[in-house]
Coordinates of C-alpha atoms in Angstrom, one line a residue:
M110 CA 11.2 -9.5 -26.3
Q111 CA 12.9 -6.2 -26.0
L112 CA 13.1 -4.6 -22.6
V113 CA 12.4 -0.9 -22.0
R114 CA 15.5 0.7 -20.7
Q115 CA 15.3 4.0 -18.8
N116 CA 17.7 6.8 -19.7
E117 CA 21.0 6.5 -18.0
K118 CA 20.2 9.4 -15.6
N119 CA 17.1 7.5 -14.5
T120 CA 18.4 4.0 -14.6
M121 CA 16.6 2.0 -11.9
K122 CA 19.0 0.9 -9.2
W123 CA 17.8 -0.5 -5.9
H124 CA 19.7 0.8 -3.0
G125 CA 19.4 -0.8 0.4
S126 CA 19.6 0.9 3.8
V127 CA 19.2 -0.7 7.2
M128 CA 16.3 0.7 9.3
P129 CA 17.0 1.5 12.9
R130 CA 14.9 -0.8 15.0
S131 CA 12.0 1.0 16.6
G132 CA 10.2 -0.3 19.7
R133 CA 8.7 -3.7 19.3
G134 CA 6.0 -3.5 21.8
R135 CA 2.8 -4.8 20.4
G136 CA -0.6 -3.3 21.1
S137 CA -3.0 -4.9 23.5
G138 CA -5.1 -7.6 21.9
V139 CA -8.1 -6.5 24.0
H140 CA -10.0 -3.4 22.9
R141 CA -12.6 -1.6 24.9
P142 CA -15.3 0.6 23.3
A143 CA -13.9 3.6 21.6
R144 CA -15.2 6.2 24.1
A145 CA -13.8 4.3 27.0
V146 CA -10.4 4.0 25.3
L147 CA -10.3 7.7 24.5
A148 CA -11.3 8.6 28.0
A149 CA -8.5 6.4 29.4
L150 CA -6.0 8.0 27.1
L151 CA -7.1 11.5 28.0
V152 CA -6.7 10.7 31.7
A153 CA -3.3 9.3 31.1
A154 CA -2.2 12.3 29.2
V155 CA -3.5 14.8 31.8
G156 CA -1.9 12.7 34.6
S157 CA 1.5 12.9 32.8
G158 CA 1.4 16.7 32.8
C159 CA 1.7 16.7 29.0
A160 CA -1.8 17.6 28.0
S161 CA -2.1 20.4 25.4
G162 CA -4.6 22.1 23.4
S163 CA -4.9 -5.2 -28.9
G164 CA -3.7 -9.0 -28.7
G165 CA -0.1 -10.3 -28.5
Q166 CA 1.4 -7.9 -31.0
P167 CA 4.8 -9.0 -32.3
G168 CA 7.6 -6.9 -31.0
D169 CA 5.4 -5.4 -28.3
T170 CA 7.5 -3.8 -25.7
E171 CA 7.8 -5.2 -22.2
H172 CA 8.8 -3.2 -19.1
R173 CA 10.5 -5.0 -16.2
D174 CA 10.4 -2.6 -13.3
R175 CA 12.6 -4.9 -11.2
P176 CA 14.6 -8.1 -11.8
L177 CA 12.1 -10.9 -12.1
A178 CA 11.6 -12.6 -8.8
G179 CA 9.9 -15.8 -7.8
N180 CA 6.3 -15.5 -6.7
P181 CA 6.4 -14.7 -3.0
G182 CA 3.7 -17.3 -2.3
S183 CA 3.0 -18.3 1.3
N184 CA 2.6 -21.2 3.5
P185 CA -1.1 -21.2 4.6
E186 CA -0.2 -23.0 7.8
L187 CA 1.9 -20.0 8.9
I188 CA -0.8 -17.5 8.2
P189 CA -3.0 -16.4 11.1
T190 CA -6.5 -16.0 9.6
V191 CA -9.9 -14.9 10.6
S192 CA -12.9 -16.9 9.6
P193 CA -14.6 -15.5 6.4
G194 CA -17.4 -13.1 7.3
V195 CA -16.1 -12.6 10.9
N196 CA -15.1 -9.1 11.9
P197 CA -11.4 -9.6 12.8
G198 CA -11.6 -6.8 15.3
A199 CA -14.4 -8.5 17.3
G200 CA -14.9 -6.5 20.4
H201 CA -13.1 -3.5 18.8
P202 CA -15.9 -1.2 17.6
G203 CA -13.5 1.5 16.4
G204 CA -10.3 3.4 17.2
P205 CA -10.1 6.2 19.7
G206 CA -11.8 9.4 18.7
R207 CA -14.5 7.8 16.5
R208 CA -17.9 6.5 17.3
A209 CA -18.2 2.8 17.6
G210 CA -19.0 1.1 14.4
R211 CA -18.8 4.2 12.3
D212 CA -17.2 3.6 8.9
R213 CA -14.4 5.9 7.9
A214 CA -15.2 8.3 5.1
P215 CA -12.5 8.3 2.5
G216 CA -11.0 11.7 1.8
G217 CA -12.2 13.2 5.0
T218 CA -10.2 15.1 7.6
H219 CA -7.9 12.8 9.6
E220 CA -9.7 11.9 12.8
N221 CA -6.4 11.7 14.6
A222 CA -5.8 15.4 13.8
Q223 CA -8.8 16.3 16.0
L224 CA -7.2 14.7 19.0
S225 CA -4.8 16.6 21.3
P226 CA -1.1 16.1 20.7
A227 CA -0.9 14.4 24.1
V228 CA -3.5 11.8 23.1
R229 CA -1.8 11.2 19.7
A230 CA 1.5 10.8 21.5
T231 CA -0.1 8.3 23.9
L232 CA -1.4 6.3 21.0
A233 CA 2.0 6.3 19.3
K234 CA 3.6 5.1 22.5
K235 CA 1.0 2.4 22.9
W236 CA 2.0 0.9 19.5
G237 CA 5.7 1.3 20.1
L238 CA 6.4 4.2 17.7
D239 CA 9.4 6.4 18.6
K240 CA 7.6 9.5 17.4
T241 CA 4.0 10.6 16.8
P242 CA 3.2 10.3 13.1
L243 CA 2.8 13.6 11.3
V244 CA -0.7 14.5 10.1
A245 CA -1.2 14.8 6.4
P246 CA -2.8 17.9 5.0
R247 CA -6.3 17.9 3.5
P248 CA -6.5 16.1 0.1
P249 CA -6.2 18.4 -2.9
A250 CA -9.4 19.8 -4.2
V251 CA -8.3 18.9 -7.7
K252 CA -6.2 15.8 -8.1
P253 CA -2.8 16.3 -9.9
R254 CA -2.4 15.4 -13.5
L255 CA -0.6 12.1 -13.9
T256 CA 1.8 11.1 -16.6
T257 CA 4.0 8.1 -17.3
R258 CA 7.4 8.4 -15.8
E259 CA 10.2 8.8 -18.4
G260 CA 11.6 5.4 -19.3
F261 CA 8.5 3.5 -18.3
E262 CA 6.7 3.9 -21.7
V263 CA 5.6 1.0 -23.9
K264 CA 6.0 0.7 -27.6
G265 CA 3.0 2.2 -29.4
G266 CA 1.7 3.8 -26.1
D267 CA 0.2 7.2 -25.9
D268 CA -1.7 9.4 -23.4
S269 CA -4.8 7.3 -23.8
L270 CA -3.3 4.5 -21.8
P271 CA -3.2 4.5 -18.0
P272 CA -0.1 6.4 -16.8
V273 CA 2.6 4.4 -15.1
F274 CA 4.4 6.3 -12.3
T275 CA 6.4 5.9 -9.1
T276 CA 5.7 9.3 -7.5
V277 CA 2.6 11.4 -7.4
P278 CA 3.2 15.0 -8.5
T279 CA 2.6 17.1 -5.4
K280 CA 4.4 19.7 -3.2
D281 CA 2.8 18.3 -0.1
R282 CA 5.3 16.6 2.2
V283 CA 3.4 13.3 2.0
V284 CA 4.2 9.8 0.9
F285 CA 1.8 6.9 0.2
L286 CA 1.9 3.5 1.8
T287 CA 0.8 0.6 -0.3
M288 CA 0.6 -3.2 0.5
D289 CA 0.6 -6.0 -2.0
D290 CA -0.7 -9.6 -2.3
G291 CA -2.6 -10.4 0.9
S292 CA -1.2 -13.5 2.4
E293 CA -0.8 -12.2 5.9
K294 CA -4.1 -11.2 7.6
D295 CA -3.0 -9.9 10.9
P296 CA -5.9 -8.3 13.0
E297 CA -3.3 -6.3 14.9
L298 CA -2.4 -4.4 11.7
L299 CA -6.1 -3.3 11.3
R300 CA -6.2 -2.2 14.9
M301 CA -2.9 -0.4 14.8
M302 CA -3.6 1.5 11.5
D303 CA -7.1 2.4 12.7
E304 CA -6.0 3.8 16.1
L305 CA -3.0 5.6 14.6
D306 CA -5.1 6.8 11.6
I307 CA -2.4 5.8 9.1
P308 CA -3.9 5.4 5.6
Y309 CA -2.7 2.7 3.2
S310 CA -3.9 1.1 0.0
A311 CA -4.1 -2.6 -0.7
F312 CA -3.3 -4.2 -4.0
L313 CA -4.8 -7.7 -3.8
S314 CA -4.2 -10.9 -5.6
D315 CA -7.2 -13.2 -5.3
Y316 CA -5.3 -16.4 -4.8
E317 CA -3.9 -14.9 -1.6
V318 CA -7.1 -13.4 -0.2
S319 CA -9.9 -15.7 -1.3
D320 CA -9.7 -17.7 2.0
N321 CA -10.7 -14.6 3.9
Y322 CA -12.4 -11.8 2.1
G323 CA -13.9 -10.7 5.4
Y324 CA -10.5 -9.5 6.6
F325 CA -10.1 -7.1 3.7
G326 CA -13.8 -6.1 3.9
E327 CA -13.1 -4.9 7.4
A328 CA -10.0 -3.1 6.1
Q329 CA -12.1 -1.4 3.5
R330 CA -14.7 -0.4 6.1
L331 CA -11.8 1.3 8.0
G332 CA -10.8 3.4 4.9
V333 CA -8.4 1.1 3.1
G334 CA -8.5 1.4 -0.7
I335 CA -8.9 -2.0 -2.4
N336 CA -7.1 -2.3 -5.7
N337 CA -6.1 -4.8 -8.4
H338 CA -2.9 -6.9 -8.3
T339 CA -4.3 -9.8 -10.6
L340 CA -5.9 -13.1 -9.8
N341 CA -2.7 -15.2 -9.4
H342 CA 0.3 -12.9 -9.5
P343 CA 1.8 -14.1 -12.8
Y344 CA 4.5 -12.6 -14.9
L345 CA 2.1 -10.8 -17.3
P346 CA 4.3 -10.2 -20.3
G347 CA 4.7 -14.0 -20.6
L348 CA 1.0 -14.5 -21.0
S349 CA -1.1 -14.3 -24.2
Y350 CA -3.5 -11.4 -24.6
A351 CA -6.4 -13.6 -23.4
G352 CA -4.3 -14.8 -20.4
Q353 CA -3.6 -11.3 -19.3
E354 CA -7.2 -10.3 -19.8
R355 CA -8.3 -13.2 -17.6
E356 CA -5.8 -12.1 -14.8
I357 CA -6.6 -8.4 -14.8
C358 CA -10.3 -8.2 -15.7
G359 CA -11.1 -11.3 -13.7
E360 CA -9.7 -9.7 -10.6
Q361 CA -11.7 -6.5 -11.4
E362 CA -14.9 -8.6 -11.4
I363 CA -14.1 -10.4 -8.1
I364 CA -13.2 -7.1 -6.3
E365 CA -16.4 -5.5 -7.5
K366 CA -18.4 -8.5 -6.4
R367 CA -16.8 -8.9 -3.0
F368 CA -16.1 -5.3 -2.1
G369 CA -18.8 -3.4 -4.1
K370 CA -16.5 -1.2 -6.2
R371 CA -14.5 -1.7 -9.4
P372 CA -10.9 -0.5 -8.8
A373 CA -9.4 2.3 -10.8
L374 CA -5.8 1.4 -9.8
F375 CA -3.8 -1.6 -10.9
R376 CA -0.3 -2.7 -10.1
P377 CA 1.2 -5.5 -12.2
P378 CA 3.0 -8.2 -10.4
Y379 CA 6.8 -7.5 -10.0
G380 CA 6.2 -4.2 -11.8
N381 CA 6.3 -6.1 -15.1
Y382 CA 4.0 -5.1 -18.0
N383 CA 3.8 -4.5 -21.7
G384 CA 1.5 -2.6 -24.1
D385 CA -1.1 -5.4 -23.9
T386 CA -1.1 -5.1 -20.1
L387 CA -2.0 -1.4 -20.2
R388 CA -4.5 -1.7 -23.0
I389 CA -6.3 -4.5 -21.2
A390 CA -6.3 -2.7 -17.9
K391 CA -7.8 0.3 -19.5
S392 CA -10.5 -1.8 -21.1
C393 CA -11.7 -3.1 -17.7
G394 CA -11.8 0.3 -16.0
I395 CA -8.2 0.9 -14.8
R396 CA -7.2 4.6 -14.9
A397 CA -3.7 4.5 -13.4
V398 CA -0.8 2.2 -12.7
P399 CA 1.1 3.2 -9.6
L400 CA 4.4 1.4 -9.1
W401 CA 6.7 2.4 -6.3
N402 CA 9.8 4.5 -5.5
A403 CA 10.8 2.7 -2.3
E404 CA 10.2 -0.7 -0.8
A405 CA 9.8 -1.2 3.0
F406 CA 10.8 -4.3 5.0
P407 CA 10.8 -4.8 8.8
D408 CA 14.5 -4.1 9.0
H409 CA 15.5 -2.0 6.0
M410 CA 14.4 0.1 3.0
E411 CA 15.2 -0.3 -0.6
W412 CA 15.4 2.8 -2.8
R413 CA 14.9 3.5 -6.5
E414 CA 16.8 6.8 -6.4
E415 CA 20.5 7.1 -5.8
D416 CA 20.0 9.7 -3.0
E417 CA 18.2 6.9 -0.9
D418 CA 15.7 9.4 0.4
L419 CA 12.0 10.2 0.3
H420 CA 10.5 12.8 -1.9
P421 CA 7.1 14.5 -1.9
G422 CA 4.5 12.1 -3.4
D423 CA 6.7 9.0 -3.3
I424 CA 4.9 5.7 -3.3
I425 CA 6.2 3.1 -0.8
L426 CA 5.6 -0.6 -1.5
T427 CA 5.4 -3.3 1.1
H428 CA 3.6 -6.6 1.4
F429 CA 1.1 -8.4 3.6
R430 CA 3.6 -10.8 5.1
G431 CA 4.5 -12.0 8.6
R432 CA 7.1 -13.9 10.5
G433 CA 6.6 -16.9 8.3
E434 CA 8.1 -15.0 5.4
W435 CA 10.3 -12.3 6.9
D436 CA 11.9 -11.4 10.2
G437 CA 9.0 -9.4 11.8
S438 CA 5.3 -9.0 12.0
M439 CA 3.1 -6.5 10.2
T440 CA 3.1 -4.2 13.2
D441 CA 6.9 -4.4 13.3
L442 CA 7.0 -3.4 9.7
V443 CA 4.7 -0.4 10.3
R444 CA 6.9 0.8 13.2
A445 CA 10.0 0.6 11.1
V446 CA 8.5 2.4 8.0
M447 CA 6.9 5.1 10.1
K448 CA 10.2 5.8 11.8
T449 CA 11.7 6.4 8.4
V450 CA 8.8 8.5 7.2
T451 CA 8.4 10.6 10.4
D452 CA 12.2 11.1 10.9
R453 CA 12.4 12.6 7.4
G454 CA 9.6 15.0 8.0
Y455 CA 6.8 13.3 6.0
A456 CA 3.2 12.3 6.7
V457 CA 1.4 9.4 5.1
A458 CA -1.6 10.3 2.9
R459 CA -4.2 8.2 1.2
L460 CA -3.2 7.4 -2.4
E461 CA -6.7 7.4 -3.7
D462 CA -7.2 11.0 -2.5
Y463 CA -4.5 12.1 -4.9
V464 CA -4.9 9.7 -7.8

């Protein structure tokens, strides 16, 4: 099977850089009602003096976005879980600044932006961030037109297929945080991202999440986009047309059943796909295939571009993993990636607001 090669100027090279370690203080596991938490933060801020206002076609082309790696998998004994149907944030009605129990409306103004800089700084300090995250601008009134990145085309493909891209075309100094698979189900991640109002998008594989749909249902209630990453995380170009269809469309059906909405976004495992992949994805309702331009780990970043930097609209990949699979928790990961994002002058925006 012939591989798609990018032009020499765009040849994909993964460049690693070590992340400076940010604070590792974890947020409190006890959460009071939102109004009480906000009141306490305001008092603390004032007291500190810082208050301020087709099937299996022969010769079909395959695209390998990265060198094929083994399925990340997980050891279920190492995964802290919440019983299905149980709110993982029990006793935590909502983050500061929002009414208890109020679902977050996707695409709305960031609630954190309505808080004073002093309160936002206090929240950042609570979660061990070196700096207060920047607030993303309002989502565009008209979403940008997406096209497939040069070198990521498939044989026989045209504009009718879902576009494959690593960066969203925008002049806004925003990047997009995405998390794949779903093995780690850390309630602290939900609390942290909710209180800091950092948006992210989940690309789920059913074999990793089926033991606890409730965790991701709570994430969705808090504004997280739920997207397709196949049923079992296979190497798609190695499957028959029927096999790929089962993996992609089967996950569409499960997500619609469990979370009430059929995804429009799909990410193929390992970034590997061929023409059949895109045709099948389109047939079951997928409109776009966001890959990634950088990958985040608790202690370093890996970059697609040789400048090893962020760019407006870059998509950042990471995974739902914990100490059982890498050296750090999910909250450690967020602290590290937010240091990179904020230090370089970017805010995190919600991918679904632009795509």
